[in-house]
Short mmCIF file of C-alpha atoms in Angstrom, two decimals:
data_model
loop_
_atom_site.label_atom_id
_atom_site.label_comp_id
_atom_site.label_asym_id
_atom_site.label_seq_id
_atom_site.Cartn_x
_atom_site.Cartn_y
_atom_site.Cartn_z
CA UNK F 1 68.15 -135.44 -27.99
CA UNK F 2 64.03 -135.56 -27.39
CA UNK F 3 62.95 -138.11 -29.68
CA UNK F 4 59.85 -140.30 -29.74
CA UNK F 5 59.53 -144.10 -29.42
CA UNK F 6 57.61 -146.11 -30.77
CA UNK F 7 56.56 -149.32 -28.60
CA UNK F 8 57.73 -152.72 -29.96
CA UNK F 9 54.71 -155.57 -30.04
CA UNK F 10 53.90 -157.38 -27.58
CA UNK F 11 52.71 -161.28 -28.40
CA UNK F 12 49.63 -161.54 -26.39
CA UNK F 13 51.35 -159.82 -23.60
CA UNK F 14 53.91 -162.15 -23.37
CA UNK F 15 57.95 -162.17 -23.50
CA UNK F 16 59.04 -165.21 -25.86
CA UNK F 17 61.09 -167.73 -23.94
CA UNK F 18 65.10 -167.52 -24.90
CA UNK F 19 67.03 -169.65 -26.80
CA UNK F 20 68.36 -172.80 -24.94
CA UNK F 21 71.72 -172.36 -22.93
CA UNK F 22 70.95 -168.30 -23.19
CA UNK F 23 71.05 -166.17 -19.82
CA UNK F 24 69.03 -162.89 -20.18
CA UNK F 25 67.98 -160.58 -17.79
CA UNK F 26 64.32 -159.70 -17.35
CA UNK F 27 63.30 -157.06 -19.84
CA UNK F 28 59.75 -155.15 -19.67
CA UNK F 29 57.95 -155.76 -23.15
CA UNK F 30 57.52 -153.15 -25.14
CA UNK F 31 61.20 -151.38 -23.86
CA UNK F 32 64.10 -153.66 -24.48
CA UNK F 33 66.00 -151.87 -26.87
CA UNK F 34 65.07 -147.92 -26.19
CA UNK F 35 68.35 -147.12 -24.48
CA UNK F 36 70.55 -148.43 -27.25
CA UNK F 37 68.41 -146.89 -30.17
CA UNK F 38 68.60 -143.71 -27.88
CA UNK F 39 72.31 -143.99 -27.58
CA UNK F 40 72.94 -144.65 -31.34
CA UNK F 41 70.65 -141.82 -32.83
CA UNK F 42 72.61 -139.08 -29.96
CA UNK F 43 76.29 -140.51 -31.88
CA UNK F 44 75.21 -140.47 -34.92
CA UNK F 45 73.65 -136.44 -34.60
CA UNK F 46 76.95 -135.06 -33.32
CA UNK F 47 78.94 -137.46 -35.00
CA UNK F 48 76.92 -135.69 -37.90
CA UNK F 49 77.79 -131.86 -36.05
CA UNK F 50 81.43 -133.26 -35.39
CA UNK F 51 81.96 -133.44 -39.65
CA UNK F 52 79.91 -130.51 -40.50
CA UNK F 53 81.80 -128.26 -37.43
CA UNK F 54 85.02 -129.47 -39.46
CA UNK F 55 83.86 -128.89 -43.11
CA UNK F 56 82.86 -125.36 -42.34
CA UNK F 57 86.03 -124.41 -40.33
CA UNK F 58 87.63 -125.72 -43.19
CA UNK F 59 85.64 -123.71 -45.71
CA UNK F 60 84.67 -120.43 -44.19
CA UNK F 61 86.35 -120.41 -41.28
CA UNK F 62 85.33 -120.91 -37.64
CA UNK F 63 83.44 -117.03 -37.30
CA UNK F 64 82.27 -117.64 -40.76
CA UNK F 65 79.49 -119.50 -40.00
CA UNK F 66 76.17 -119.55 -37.72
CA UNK F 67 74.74 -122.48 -36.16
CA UNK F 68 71.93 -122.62 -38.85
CA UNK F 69 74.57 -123.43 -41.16
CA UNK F 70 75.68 -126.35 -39.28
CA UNK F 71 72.61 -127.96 -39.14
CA UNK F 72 71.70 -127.63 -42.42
CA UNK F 73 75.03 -128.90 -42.88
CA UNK F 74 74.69 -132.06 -40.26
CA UNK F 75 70.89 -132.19 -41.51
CA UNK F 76 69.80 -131.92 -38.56
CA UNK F 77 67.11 -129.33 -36.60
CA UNK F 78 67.80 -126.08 -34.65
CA UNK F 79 66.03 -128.47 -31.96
CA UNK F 80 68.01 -131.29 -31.66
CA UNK F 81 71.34 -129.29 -32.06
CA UNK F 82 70.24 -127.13 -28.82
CA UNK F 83 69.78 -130.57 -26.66
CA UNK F 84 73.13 -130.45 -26.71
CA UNK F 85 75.19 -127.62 -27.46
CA UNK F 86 74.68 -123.63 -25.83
CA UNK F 87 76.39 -122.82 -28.89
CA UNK F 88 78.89 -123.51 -32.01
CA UNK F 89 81.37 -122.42 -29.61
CA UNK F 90 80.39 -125.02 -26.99
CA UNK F 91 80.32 -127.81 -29.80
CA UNK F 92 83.73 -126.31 -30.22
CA UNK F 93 85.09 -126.30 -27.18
CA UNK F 94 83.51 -129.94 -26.16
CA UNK F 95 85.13 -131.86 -29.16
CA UNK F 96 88.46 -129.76 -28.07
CA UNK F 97 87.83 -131.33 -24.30
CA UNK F 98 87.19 -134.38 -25.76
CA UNK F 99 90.66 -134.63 -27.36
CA UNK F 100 92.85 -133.01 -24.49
CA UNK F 101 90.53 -135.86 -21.92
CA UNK F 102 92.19 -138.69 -24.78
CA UNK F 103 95.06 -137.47 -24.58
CA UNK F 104 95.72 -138.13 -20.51
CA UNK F 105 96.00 -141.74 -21.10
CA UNK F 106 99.34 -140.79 -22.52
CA UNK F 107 100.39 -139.18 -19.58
CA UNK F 108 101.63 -142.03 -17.37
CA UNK F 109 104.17 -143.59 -20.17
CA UNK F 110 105.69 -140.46 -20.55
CA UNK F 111 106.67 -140.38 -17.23
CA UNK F 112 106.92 -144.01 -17.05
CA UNK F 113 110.09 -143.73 -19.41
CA UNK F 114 113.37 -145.61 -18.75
CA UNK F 115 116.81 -145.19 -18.93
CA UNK F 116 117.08 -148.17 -21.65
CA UNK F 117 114.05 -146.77 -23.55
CA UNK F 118 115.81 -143.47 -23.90
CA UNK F 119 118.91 -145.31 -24.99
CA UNK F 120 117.08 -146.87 -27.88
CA UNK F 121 115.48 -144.03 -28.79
CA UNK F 122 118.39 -141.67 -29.06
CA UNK F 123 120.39 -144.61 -31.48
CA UNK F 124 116.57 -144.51 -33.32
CA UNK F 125 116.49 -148.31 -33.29
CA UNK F 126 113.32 -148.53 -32.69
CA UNK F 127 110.15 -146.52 -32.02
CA UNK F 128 108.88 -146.71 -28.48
CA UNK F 129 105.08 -148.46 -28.47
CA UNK F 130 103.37 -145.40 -27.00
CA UNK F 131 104.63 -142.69 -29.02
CA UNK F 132 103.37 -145.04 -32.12
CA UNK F 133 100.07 -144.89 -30.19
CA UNK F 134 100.38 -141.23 -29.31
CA UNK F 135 100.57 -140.65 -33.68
CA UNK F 136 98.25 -143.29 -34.22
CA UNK F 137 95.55 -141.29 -31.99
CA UNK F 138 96.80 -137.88 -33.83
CA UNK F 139 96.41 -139.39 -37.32
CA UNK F 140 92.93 -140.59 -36.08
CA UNK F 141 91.68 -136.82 -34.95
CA UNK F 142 93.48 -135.66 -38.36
CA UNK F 143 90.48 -134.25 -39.82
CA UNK F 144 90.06 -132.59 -36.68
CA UNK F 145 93.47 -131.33 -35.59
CA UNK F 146 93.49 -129.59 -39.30
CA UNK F 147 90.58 -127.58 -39.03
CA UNK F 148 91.29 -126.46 -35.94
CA UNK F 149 94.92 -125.90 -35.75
CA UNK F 150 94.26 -124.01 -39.46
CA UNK F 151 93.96 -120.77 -40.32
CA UNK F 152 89.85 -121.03 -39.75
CA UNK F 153 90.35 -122.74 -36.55
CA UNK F 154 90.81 -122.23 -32.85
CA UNK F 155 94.13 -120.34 -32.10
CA UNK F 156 93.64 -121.51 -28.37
CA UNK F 157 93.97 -125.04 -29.06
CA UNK F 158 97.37 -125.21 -30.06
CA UNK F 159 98.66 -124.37 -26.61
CA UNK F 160 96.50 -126.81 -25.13
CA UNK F 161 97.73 -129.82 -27.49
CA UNK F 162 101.45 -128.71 -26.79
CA UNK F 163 100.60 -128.81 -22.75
CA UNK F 164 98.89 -132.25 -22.86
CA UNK F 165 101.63 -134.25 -24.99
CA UNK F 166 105.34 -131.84 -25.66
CA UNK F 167 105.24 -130.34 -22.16
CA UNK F 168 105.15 -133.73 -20.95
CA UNK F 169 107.57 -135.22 -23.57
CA UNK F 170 109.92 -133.07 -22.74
CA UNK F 171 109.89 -133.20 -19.18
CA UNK F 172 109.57 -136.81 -19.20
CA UNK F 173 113.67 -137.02 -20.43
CA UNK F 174 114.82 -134.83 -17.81
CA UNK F 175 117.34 -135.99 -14.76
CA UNK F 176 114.35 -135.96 -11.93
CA UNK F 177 115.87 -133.29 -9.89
CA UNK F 178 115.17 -130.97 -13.53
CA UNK F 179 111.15 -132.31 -13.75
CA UNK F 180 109.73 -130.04 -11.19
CA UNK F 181 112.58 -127.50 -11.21
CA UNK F 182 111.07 -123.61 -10.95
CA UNK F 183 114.10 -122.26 -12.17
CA UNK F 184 113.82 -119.97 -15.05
CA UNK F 185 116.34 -121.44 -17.37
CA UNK F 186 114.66 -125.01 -16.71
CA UNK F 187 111.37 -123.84 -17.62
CA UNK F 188 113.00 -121.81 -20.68
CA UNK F 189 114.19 -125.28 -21.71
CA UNK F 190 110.94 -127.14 -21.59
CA UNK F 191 109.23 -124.25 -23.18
CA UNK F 192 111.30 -123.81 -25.95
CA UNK F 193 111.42 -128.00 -27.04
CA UNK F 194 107.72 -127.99 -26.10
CA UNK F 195 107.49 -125.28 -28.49
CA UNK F 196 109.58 -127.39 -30.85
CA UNK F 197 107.79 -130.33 -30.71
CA UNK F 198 103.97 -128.68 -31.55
CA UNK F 199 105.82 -127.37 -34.32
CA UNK F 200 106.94 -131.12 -35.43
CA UNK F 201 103.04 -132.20 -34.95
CA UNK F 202 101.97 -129.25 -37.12
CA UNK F 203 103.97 -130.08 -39.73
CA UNK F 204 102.59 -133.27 -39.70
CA UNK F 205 99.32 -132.57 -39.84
CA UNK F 206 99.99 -129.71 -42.14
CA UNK F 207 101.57 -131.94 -44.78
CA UNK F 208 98.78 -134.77 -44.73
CA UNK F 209 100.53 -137.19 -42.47
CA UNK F 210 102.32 -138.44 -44.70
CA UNK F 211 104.84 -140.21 -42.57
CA UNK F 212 103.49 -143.66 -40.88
CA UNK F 213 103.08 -143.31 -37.02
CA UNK F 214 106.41 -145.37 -36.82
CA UNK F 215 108.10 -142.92 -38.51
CA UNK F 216 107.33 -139.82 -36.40
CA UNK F 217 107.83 -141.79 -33.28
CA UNK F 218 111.57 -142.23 -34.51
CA UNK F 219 111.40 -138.37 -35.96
CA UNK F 220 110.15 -137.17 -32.91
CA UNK F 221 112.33 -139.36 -30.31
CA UNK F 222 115.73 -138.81 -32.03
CA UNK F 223 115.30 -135.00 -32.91
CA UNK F 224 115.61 -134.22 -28.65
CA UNK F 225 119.24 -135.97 -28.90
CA UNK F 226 120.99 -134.16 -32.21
CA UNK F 227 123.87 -131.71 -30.99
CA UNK F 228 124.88 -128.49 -33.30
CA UNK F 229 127.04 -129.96 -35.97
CA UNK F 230 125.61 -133.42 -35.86
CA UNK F 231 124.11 -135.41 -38.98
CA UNK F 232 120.28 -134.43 -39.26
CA UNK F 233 119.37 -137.35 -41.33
CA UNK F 234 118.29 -140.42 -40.27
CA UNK F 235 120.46 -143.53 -41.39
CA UNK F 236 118.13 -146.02 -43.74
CA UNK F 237 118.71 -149.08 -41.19
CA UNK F 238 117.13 -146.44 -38.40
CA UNK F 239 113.74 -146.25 -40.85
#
């Protein structure tokens, strides 16, 4: 974002001396803190684009608006929005990018999973630490992950949440011969819990996350293990 700085005052052209036992680098008068401010005023303006992007999805619907709107919206200028966006749909797309990039760091303890974990998780003992983490991060993009998953949002999105976490969940339980199996019937199997498992985040979301993170890390863990038949409610001492 262009904006313009104003110079801070200079005592007779000299720096005052720091306070005893303090280390600081050398700073240029005038300058010191021109980054930072910088940095701050570029979060706040598309942390300002970020809510207004999601109150008008919400409201009209993503083709329902124009980027005008938004920055009346964000009160913000045409200006400032184009220093960093093409577009609504490139604000769009970056705050989806931004999500699916967040999401990576999940990656590893999915495939990281043992034998014992899975054990736990299938008698729903206990949650496993990184799927509390993975819901924590969902309830965190809530506001988010409801406008766009809604009926105003991004239909594209949804595929690319259930690739970067229930693809991976999935696969993660498999014997290892089964993880990077091209057979058809393997990959109809991840597919279809993949498929199962967006469906358990939408809910989720859907119904205002009402569960605690806990909870859906037991939800989520113990639905993969229930055979036809089987009890589908979760035993109090499991909650």
């Amino acid at each position: 974002m262009t904006t313009s700085q104003t110079p801070c005052p200079a005592t007779a052209g000299t720096i005052a001396a720091p306070a005893a036992g303090a280390i600081h680098a050398p700073v240029a008068a005038g300058v010191a803190h021109a980054p930072a401010v910088e940095d701050r005023r570029i979060t706040r303006s598309k942390r300002a684009l970020r809510d207004a992007l999601i109150a008008l999805m919400e409201e009209r619907g993503f083709d329902g608006f124009t980027v005008n709107d938004l920055c009346a919206r964000a009160d913000l200028n045409r200006g400032t929005f184009y220093n960093h966006f093409r577009d609504k749909e490139d604000l769009l797309l970056t705050l989806e990018d931004e999500v699916i990039a967040d999401l990576d760091r999940f990656r590893q303890p999915l495939q990281d999973i043992t034998l014992t974990q899975l054990l736990k998780g299938r008698l729903g003992a206990a949650p496993l630490p990184f799927l509390v983490e993975l819901f924590d991060y969902l309830r965190d993009q809530g506001d988010f992950l409801r406008a766009v998953m809604g009926p105003g949002g991004d239909v594209r999105f949804a595929p690319r949440l259930r690739d970067a976490v229930c693809t991976d969940l999935i696969e993660s339980i498999l014997h290892d011969r089964y993880r990077e199996n091209p057979t058809p019937f393997v990959r109809y199997y991840v597919a279809f819990y993949a498929s199962a498992y967006l469906g358990v985040i939408t809910r989720w979301i859907e119904t205002g996350m009402a569960e605690t993170s806990e909870d859906m890390a037991v939800i989520a863990f113990r639905l993969l293990f229930i055979k036809p038949g089987e009890s589908i409610e979760l035993e109090p001492a499991h909650r």
